[in-house]
PDB file of C-alpha atoms in Angstrom:
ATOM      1  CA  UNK A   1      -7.327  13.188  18.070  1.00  0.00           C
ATOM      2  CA  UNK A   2      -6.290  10.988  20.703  1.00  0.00           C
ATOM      3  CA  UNK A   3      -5.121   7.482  20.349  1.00  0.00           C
ATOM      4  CA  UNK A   4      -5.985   3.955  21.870  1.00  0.00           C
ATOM      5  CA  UNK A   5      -3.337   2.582  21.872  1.00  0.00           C
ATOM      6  CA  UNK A   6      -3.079  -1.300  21.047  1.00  0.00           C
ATOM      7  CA  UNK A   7      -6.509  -1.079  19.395  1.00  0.00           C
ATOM      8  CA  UNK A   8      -5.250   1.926  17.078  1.00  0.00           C
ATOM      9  CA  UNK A   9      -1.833  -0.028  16.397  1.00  0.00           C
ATOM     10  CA  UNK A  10      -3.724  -2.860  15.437  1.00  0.00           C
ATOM     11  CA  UNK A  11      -6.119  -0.775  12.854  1.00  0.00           C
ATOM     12  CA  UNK A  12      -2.683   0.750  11.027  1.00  0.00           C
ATOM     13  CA  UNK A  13      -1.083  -2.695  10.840  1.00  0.00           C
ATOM     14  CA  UNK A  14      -4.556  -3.981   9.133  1.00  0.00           C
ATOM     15  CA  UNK A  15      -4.909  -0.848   6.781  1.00  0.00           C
ATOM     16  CA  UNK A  16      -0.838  -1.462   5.716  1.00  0.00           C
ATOM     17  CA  UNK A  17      -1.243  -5.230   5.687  1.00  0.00           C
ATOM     18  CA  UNK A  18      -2.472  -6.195   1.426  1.00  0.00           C
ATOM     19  CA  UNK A  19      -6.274  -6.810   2.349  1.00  0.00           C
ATOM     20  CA  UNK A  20      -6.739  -9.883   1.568  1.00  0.00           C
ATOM     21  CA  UNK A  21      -4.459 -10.911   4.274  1.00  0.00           C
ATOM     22  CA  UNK A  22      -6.075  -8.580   6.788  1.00  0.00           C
ATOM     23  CA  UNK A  23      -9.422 -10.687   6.059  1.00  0.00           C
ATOM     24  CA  UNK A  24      -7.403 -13.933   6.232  1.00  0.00           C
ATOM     25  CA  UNK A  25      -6.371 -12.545  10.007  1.00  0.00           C
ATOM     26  CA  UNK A  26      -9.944 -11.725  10.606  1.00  0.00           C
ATOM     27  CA  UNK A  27     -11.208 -15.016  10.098  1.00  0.00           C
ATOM     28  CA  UNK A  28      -8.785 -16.707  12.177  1.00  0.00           C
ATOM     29  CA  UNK A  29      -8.759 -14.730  15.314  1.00  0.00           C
ATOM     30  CA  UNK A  30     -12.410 -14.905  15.762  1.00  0.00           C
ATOM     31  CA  UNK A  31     -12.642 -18.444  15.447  1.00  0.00           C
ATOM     32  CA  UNK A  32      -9.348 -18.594  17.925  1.00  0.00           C
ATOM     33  CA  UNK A  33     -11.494 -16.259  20.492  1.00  0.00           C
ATOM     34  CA  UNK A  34     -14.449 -17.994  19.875  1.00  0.00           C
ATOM     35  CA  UNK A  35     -12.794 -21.483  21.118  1.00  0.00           C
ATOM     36  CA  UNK A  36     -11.652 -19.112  24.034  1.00  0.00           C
ATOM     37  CA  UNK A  37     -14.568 -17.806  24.765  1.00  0.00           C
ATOM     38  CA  UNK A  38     -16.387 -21.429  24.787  1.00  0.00           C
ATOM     39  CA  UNK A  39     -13.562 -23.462  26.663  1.00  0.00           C
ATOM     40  CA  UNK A  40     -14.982 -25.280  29.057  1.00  0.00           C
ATOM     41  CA  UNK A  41     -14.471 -24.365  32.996  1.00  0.00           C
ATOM     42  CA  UNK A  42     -14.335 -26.984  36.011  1.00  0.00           C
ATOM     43  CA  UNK A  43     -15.640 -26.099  39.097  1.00  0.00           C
ATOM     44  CA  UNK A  44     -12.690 -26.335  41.433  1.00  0.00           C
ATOM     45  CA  UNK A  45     -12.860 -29.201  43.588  1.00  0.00           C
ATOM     46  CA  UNK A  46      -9.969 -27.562  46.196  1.00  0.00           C
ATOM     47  CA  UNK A  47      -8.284 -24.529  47.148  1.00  0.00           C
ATOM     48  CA  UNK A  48      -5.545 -25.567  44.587  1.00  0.00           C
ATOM     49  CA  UNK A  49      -7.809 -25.792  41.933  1.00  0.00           C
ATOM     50  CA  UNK A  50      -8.875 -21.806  42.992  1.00  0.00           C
ATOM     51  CA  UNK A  51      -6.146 -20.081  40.905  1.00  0.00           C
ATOM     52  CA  UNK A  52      -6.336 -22.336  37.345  1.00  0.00           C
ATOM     53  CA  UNK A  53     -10.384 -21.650  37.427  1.00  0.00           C
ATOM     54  CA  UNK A  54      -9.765 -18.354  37.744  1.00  0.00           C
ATOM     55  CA  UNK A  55      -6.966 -18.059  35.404  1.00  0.00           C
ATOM     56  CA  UNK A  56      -9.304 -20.046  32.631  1.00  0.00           C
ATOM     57  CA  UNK A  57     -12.383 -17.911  33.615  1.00  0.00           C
ATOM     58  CA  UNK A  58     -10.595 -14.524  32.535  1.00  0.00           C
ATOM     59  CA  UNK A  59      -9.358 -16.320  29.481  1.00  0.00           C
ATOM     60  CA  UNK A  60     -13.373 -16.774  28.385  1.00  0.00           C
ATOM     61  CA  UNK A  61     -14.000 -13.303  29.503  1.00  0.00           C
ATOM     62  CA  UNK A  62     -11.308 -11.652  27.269  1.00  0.00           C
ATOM     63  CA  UNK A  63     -12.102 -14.120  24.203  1.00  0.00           C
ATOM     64  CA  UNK A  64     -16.147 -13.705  24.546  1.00  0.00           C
ATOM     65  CA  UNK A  65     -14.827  -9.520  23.765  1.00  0.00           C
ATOM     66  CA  UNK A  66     -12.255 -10.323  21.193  1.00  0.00           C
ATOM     67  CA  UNK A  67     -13.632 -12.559  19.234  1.00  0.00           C
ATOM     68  CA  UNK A  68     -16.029  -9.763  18.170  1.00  0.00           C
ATOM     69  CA  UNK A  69     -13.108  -6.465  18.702  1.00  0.00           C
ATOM     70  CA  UNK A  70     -10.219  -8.090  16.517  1.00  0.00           C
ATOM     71  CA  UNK A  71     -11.822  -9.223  13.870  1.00  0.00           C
ATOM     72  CA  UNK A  72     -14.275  -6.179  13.496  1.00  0.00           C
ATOM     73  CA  UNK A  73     -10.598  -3.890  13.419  1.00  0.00           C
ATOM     74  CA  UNK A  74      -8.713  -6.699  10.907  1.00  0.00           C
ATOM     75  CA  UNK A  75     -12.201  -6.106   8.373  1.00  0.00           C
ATOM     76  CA  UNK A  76     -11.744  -2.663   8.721  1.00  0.00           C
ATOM     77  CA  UNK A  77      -8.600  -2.107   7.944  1.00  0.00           C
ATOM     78  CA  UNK A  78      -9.318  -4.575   5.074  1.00  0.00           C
ATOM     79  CA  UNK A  79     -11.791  -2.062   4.418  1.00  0.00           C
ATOM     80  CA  UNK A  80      -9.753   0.847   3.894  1.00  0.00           C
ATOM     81  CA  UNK A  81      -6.601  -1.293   2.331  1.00  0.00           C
ATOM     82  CA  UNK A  82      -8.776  -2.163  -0.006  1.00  0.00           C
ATOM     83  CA  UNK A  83     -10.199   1.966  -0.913  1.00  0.00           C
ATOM     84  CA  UNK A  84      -5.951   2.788  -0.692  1.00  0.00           C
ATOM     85  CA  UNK A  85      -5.073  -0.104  -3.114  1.00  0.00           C
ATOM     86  CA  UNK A  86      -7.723   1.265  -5.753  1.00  0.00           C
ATOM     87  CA  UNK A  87      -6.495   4.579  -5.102  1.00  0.00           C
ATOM     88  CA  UNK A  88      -3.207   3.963  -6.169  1.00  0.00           C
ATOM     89  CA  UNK A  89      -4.168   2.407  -9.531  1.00  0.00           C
ATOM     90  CA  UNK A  90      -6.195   5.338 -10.438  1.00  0.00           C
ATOM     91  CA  UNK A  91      -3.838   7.733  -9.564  1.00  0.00           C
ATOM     92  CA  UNK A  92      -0.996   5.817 -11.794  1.00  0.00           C
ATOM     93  CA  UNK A  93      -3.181   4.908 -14.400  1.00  0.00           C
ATOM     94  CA  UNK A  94      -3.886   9.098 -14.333  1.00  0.00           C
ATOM     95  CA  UNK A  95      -0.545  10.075 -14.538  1.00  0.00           C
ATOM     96  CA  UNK A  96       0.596   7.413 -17.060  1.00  0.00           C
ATOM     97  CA  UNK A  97      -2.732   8.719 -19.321  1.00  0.00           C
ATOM     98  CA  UNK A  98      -1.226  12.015 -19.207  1.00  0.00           C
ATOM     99  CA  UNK A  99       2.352  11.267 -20.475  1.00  0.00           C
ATOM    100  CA  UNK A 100       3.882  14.616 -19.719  1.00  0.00           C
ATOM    101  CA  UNK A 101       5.515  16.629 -16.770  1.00  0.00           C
ATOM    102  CA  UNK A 102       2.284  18.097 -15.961  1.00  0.00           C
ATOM    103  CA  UNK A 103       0.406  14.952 -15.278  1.00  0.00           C
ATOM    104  CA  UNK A 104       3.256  14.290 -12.408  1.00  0.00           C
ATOM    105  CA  UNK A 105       3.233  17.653 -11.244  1.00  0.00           C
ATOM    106  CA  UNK A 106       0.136  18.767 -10.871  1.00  0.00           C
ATOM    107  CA  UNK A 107      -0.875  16.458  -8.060  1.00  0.00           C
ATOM    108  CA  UNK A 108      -0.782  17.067  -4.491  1.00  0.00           C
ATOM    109  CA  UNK A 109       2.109  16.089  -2.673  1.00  0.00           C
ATOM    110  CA  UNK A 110       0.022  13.115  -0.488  1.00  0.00           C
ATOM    111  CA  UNK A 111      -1.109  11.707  -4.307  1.00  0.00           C
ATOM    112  CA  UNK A 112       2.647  12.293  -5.352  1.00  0.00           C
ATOM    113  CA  UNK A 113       3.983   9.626  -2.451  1.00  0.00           C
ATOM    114  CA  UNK A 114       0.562   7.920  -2.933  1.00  0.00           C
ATOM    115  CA  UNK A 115       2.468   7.226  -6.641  1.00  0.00           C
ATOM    116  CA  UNK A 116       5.424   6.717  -5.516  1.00  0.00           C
ATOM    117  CA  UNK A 117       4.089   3.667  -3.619  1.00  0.00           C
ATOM    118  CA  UNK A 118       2.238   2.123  -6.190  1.00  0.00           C
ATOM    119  CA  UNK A 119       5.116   2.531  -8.328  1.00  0.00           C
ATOM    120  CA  UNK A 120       7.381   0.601  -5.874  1.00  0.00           C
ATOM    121  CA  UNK A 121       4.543  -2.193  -5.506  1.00  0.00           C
ATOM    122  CA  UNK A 122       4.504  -2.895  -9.197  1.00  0.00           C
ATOM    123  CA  UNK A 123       8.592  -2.737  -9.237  1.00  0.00           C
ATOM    124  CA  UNK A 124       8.449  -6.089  -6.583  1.00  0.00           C
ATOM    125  CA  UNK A 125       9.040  -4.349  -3.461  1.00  0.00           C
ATOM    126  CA  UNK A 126       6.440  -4.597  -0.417  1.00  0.00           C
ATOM    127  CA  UNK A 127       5.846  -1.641   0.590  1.00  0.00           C
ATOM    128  CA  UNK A 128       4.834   0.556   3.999  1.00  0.00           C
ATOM    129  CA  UNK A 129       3.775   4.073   4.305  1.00  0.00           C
ATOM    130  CA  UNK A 130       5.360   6.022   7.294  1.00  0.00           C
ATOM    131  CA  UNK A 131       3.442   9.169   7.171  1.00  0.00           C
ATOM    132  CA  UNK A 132       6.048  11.691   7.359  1.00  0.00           C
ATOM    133  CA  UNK A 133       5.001  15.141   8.606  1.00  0.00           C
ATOM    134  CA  UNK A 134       3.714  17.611   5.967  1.00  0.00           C
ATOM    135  CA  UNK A 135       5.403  16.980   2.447  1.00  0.00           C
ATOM    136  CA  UNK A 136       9.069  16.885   3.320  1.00  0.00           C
ATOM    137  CA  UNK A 137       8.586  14.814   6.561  1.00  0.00           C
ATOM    138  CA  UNK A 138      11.601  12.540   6.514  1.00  0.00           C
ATOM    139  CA  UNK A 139      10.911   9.027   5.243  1.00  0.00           C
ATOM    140  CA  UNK A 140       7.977   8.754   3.624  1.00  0.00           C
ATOM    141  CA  UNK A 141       8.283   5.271   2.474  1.00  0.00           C
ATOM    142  CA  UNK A 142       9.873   2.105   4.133  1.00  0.00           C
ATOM    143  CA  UNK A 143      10.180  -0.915   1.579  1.00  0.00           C
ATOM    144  CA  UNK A 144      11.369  -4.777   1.465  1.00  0.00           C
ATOM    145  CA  UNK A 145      12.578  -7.280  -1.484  1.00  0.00           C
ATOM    146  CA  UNK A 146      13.442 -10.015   0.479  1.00  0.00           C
ATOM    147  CA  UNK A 147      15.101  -9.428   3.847  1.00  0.00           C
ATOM    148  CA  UNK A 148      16.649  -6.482   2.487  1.00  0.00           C
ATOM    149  CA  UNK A 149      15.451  -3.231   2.919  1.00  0.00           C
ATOM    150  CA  UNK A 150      14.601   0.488   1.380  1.00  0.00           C
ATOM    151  CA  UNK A 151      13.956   3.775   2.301  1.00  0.00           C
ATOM    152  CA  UNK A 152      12.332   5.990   0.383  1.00  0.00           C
ATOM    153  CA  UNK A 153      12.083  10.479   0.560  1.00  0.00           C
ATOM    154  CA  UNK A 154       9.856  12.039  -1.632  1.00  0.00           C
ATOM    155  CA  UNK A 155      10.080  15.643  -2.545  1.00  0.00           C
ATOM    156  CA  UNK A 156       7.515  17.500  -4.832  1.00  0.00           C
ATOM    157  CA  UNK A 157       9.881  20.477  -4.899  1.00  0.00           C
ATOM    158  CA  UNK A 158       8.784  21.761  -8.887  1.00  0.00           C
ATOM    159  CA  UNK A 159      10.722  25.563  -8.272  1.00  0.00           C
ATOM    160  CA  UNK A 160      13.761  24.584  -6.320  1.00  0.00           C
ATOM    161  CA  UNK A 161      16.146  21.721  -7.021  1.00  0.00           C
ATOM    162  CA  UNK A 162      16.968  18.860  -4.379  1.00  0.00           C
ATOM    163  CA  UNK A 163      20.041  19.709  -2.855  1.00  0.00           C
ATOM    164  CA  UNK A 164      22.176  17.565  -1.378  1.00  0.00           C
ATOM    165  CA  UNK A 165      21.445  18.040   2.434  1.00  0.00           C
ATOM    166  CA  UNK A 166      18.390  15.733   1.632  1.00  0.00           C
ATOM    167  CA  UNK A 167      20.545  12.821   0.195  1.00  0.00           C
ATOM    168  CA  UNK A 168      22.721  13.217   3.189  1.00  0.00           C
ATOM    169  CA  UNK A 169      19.893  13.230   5.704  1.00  0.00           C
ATOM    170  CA  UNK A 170      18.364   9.733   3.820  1.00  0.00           C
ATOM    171  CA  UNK A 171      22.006   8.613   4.058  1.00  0.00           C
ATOM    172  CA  UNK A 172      21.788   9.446   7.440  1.00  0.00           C
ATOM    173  CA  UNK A 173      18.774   7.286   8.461  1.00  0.00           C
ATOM    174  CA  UNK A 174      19.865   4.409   5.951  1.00  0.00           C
ATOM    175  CA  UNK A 175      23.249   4.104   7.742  1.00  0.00           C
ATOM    176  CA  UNK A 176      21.209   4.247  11.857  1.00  0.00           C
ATOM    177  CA  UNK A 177      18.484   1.565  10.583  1.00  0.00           C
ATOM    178  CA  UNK A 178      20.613  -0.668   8.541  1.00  0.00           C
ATOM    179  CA  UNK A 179      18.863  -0.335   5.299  1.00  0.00           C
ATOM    180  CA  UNK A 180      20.521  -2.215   1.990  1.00  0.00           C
ATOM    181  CA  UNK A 181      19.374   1.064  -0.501  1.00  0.00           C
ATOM    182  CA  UNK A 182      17.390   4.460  -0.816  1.00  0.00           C
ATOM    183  CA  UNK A 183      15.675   6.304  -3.082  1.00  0.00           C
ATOM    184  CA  UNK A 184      14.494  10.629  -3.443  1.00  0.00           C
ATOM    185  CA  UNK A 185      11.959  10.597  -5.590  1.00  0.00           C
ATOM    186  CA  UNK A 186      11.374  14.227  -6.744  1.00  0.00           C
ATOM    187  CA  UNK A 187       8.774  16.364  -8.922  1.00  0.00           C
ATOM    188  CA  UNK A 188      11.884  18.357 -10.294  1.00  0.00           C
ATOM    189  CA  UNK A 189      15.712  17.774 -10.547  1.00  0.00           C
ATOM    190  CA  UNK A 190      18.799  17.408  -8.186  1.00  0.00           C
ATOM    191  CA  UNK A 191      21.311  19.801  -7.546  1.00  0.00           C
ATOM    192  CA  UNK A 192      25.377  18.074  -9.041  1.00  0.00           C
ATOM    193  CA  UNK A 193      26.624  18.287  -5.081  1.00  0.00           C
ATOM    194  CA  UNK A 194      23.351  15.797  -4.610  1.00  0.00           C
ATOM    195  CA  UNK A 195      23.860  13.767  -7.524  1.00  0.00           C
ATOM    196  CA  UNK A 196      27.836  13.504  -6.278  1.00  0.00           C
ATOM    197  CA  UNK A 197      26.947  12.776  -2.720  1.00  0.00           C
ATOM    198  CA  UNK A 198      24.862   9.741  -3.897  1.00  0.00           C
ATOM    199  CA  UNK A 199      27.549   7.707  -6.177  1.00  0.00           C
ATOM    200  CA  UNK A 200      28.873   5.093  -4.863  1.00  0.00           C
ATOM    201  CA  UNK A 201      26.256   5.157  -2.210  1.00  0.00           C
ATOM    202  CA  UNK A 202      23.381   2.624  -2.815  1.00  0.00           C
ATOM    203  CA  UNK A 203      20.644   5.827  -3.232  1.00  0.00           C
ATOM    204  CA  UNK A 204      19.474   6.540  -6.368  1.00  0.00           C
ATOM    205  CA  UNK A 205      17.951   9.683  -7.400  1.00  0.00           C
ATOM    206  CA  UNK A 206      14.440   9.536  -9.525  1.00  0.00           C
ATOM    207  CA  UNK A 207      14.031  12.944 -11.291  1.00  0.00           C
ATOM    208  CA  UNK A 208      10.599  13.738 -12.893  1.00  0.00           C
ATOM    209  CA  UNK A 209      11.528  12.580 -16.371  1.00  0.00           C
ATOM    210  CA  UNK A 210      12.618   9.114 -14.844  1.00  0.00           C
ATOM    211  CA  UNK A 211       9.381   8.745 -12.563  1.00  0.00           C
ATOM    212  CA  UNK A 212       7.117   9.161 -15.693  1.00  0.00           C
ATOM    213  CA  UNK A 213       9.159   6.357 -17.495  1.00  0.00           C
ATOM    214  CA  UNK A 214       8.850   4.045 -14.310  1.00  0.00           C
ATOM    215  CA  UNK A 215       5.030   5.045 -14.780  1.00  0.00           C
ATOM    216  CA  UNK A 216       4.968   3.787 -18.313  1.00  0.00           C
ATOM    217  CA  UNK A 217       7.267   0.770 -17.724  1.00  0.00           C
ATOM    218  CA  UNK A 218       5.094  -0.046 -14.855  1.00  0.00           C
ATOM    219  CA  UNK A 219       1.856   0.397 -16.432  1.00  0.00           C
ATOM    220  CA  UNK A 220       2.903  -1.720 -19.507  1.00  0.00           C
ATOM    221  CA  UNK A 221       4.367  -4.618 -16.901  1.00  0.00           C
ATOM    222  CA  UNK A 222       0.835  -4.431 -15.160  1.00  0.00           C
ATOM    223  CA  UNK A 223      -0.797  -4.888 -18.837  1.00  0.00           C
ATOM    224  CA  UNK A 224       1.638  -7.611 -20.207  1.00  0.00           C
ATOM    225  CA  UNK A 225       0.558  -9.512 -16.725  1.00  0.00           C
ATOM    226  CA  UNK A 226      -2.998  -9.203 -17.098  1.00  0.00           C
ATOM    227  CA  UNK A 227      -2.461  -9.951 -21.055  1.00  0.00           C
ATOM    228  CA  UNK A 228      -0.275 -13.133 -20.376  1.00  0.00           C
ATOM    229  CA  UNK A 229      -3.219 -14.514 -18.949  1.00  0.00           C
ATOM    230  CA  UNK A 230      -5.396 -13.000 -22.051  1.00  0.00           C
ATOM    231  CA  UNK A 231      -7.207 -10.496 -20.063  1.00  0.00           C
ATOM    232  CA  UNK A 232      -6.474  -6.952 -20.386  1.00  0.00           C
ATOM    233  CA  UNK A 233      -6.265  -4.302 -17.919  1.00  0.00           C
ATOM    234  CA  UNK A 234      -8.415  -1.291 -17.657  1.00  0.00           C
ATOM    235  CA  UNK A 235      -6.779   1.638 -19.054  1.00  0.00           C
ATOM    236  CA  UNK A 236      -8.673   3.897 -15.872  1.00  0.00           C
ATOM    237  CA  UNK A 237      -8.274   2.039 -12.840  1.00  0.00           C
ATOM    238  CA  UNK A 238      -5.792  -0.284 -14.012  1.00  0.00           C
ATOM    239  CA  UNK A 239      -8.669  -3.260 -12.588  1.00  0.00           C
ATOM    240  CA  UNK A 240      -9.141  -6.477 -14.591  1.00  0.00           C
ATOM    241  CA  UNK A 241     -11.449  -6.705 -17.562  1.00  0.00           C
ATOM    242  CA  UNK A 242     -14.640  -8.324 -18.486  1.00  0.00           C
ATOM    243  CA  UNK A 243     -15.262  -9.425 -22.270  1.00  0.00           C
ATOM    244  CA  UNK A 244     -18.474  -7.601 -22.683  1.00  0.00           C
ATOM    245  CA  UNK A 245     -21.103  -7.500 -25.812  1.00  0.00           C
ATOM    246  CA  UNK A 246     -22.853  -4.177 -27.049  1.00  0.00           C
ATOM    247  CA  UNK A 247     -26.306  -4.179 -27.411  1.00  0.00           C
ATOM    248  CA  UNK A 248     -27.279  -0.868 -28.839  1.00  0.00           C
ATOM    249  CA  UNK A 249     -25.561   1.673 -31.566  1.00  0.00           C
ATOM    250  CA  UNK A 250     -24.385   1.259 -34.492  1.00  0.00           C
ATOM    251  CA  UNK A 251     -21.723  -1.601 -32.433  1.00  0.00           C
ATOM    252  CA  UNK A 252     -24.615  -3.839 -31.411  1.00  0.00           C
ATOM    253  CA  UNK A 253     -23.339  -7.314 -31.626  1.00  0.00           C
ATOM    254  CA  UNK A 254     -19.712  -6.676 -31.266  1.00  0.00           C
ATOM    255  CA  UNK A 255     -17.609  -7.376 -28.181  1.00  0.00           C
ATOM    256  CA  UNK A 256     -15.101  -4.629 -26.079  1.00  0.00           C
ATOM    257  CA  UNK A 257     -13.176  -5.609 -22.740  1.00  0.00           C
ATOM    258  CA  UNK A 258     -15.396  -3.880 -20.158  1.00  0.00           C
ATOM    259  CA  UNK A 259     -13.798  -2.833 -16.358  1.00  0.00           C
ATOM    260  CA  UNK A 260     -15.113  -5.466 -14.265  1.00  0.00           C
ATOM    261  CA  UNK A 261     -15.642  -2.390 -11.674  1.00  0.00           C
ATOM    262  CA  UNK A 262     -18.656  -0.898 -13.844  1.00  0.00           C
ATOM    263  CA  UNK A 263     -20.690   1.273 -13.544  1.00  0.00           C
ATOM    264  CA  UNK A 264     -18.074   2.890 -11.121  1.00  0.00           C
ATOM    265  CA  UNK A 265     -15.240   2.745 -13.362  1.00  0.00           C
ATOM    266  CA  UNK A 266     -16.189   3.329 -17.389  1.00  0.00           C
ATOM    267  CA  UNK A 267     -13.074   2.275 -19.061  1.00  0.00           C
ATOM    268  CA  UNK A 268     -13.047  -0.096 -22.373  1.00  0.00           C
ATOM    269  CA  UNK A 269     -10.366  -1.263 -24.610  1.00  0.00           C
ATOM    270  CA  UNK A 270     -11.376  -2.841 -27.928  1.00  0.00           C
ATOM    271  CA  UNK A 271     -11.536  -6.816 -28.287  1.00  0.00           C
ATOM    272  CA  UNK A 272      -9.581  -8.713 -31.122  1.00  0.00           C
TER     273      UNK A 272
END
């Protein structure tokens, strides 16, 4: 499919941007194009004048479009932020309910960097997709802490060991785009000539068994937030929790923590 250019640009940066902030944008570019589009004009009153009235004439022109065009693209990229952010607490709270090597590699290999992500997010980092081609596409992932930052490979390879031409290669780009660190994240294990090519050289390599314990640590970080502030998270989705009452069964009268995304999300935890 073919692209539009700015306008497609702009949709990516609003689908990567958190959505809440893509809404914040939203708001505040229409009501910057709507002052454009309603600035007052002055009829020239000489030849001089000719050029500013037309200058401020196109300026209405393009805000009385874009007041309605940027905004609509900022709400839907909030839009579909907001379906990828749920995604990716699904899919960890998945793999995390499953415990074992299975859980991790049974998914696709667009849900395994769709993990990997949401793993990184809960670690601190901010993190950008970059939609490598197919499943071994290069960098998959580009992150920040800071001003410093990451770049991220990830290899569902469950057969065949990671060898160490792929270290070198994210070595490679690290070195040309300045980043402070790396990561492979695989769905299997790492050849010793990989695991020797990355000492010493900011990259660290995240096997399968490690990935599932960054799932639990994660997952148990995420719940100790939510906790601290004495409301749990759902065990599904990994949403925040309602304090709900049963009214029926042999439970009637007693409370549960509910998933404040019912009836689309079912999860409970017990209350007390």
């Amino acid at each position: 499919m073919a692209r539009n250019g700015i306008l497609d640009d702009m949709l990516d940066l609003a689908a990567t941007l958190p959505w809440k902030a893509s809404l914040g944008i939203a708001v505040v570019a229409y009501f910057g194009f709507h002052y454009l589009a309603n600035m007052p004009v002055i009829e020239p009153g000489s030849v001089n004048d000719l050029a500013n009235h037309t200058g401020r004439q196109l300026v209405k022109v393009i805000g009385m479009f874009m007041q309605f065009i940027v905004p609509g693209i900022f709400v839907l990229g909030a839009f579909f932020g907001f379906l990828r952010q749920r995604r990716q607490m699904k899919l960890h709270a998945e793999v995390a309910g499953g415990g074992d090597r299975s859980a991790l590699e049974s998914i696709s290999w667009s849900d395994f960097e769709i993990l990997t992500s949401e793993v990184f997010r809960r670690k601190g980092f901010n993190v950008e997709r970059r939609g490598g081609n197919g499943a071994d596409g290069g960098v998959d992932l580009q992150m920040w802490q800071g001003k410093d930052k990451y770049l991220v490979q990830c290899k569902q390879w469950k057969s065949t060991k990671v060898g160490v031409n792929v270290v070198r290669e994210l070595f490679g780009v690290m070195s040309a785009e300045g980043a402070a660190g790396g990561f492979v994240v695989a769905s299997g294990e790492f050849t010793k000539d990989a695991k020797k090519f990355a000492e010493g050289r900011s990259i660290e390599l995240v096997s399968t068994d490690l990935m599932l314990r960054l799932v639990q640590q994660t997952l148990s970080d995420n719940e100790d937030a939510y906790e601290s502030r004495g409301t749990p998270s759902c065990p599904s989705c990994g949403s925040e929790m309602v304090l709900r009452s049963a009214t029926r069964g042999a439970m009637a009268g007693s409370q549960f923590w509910g998933c404040s995304r019912y009836p689309s999300c079912t999860g409970t935890r017990q209350a007390g």
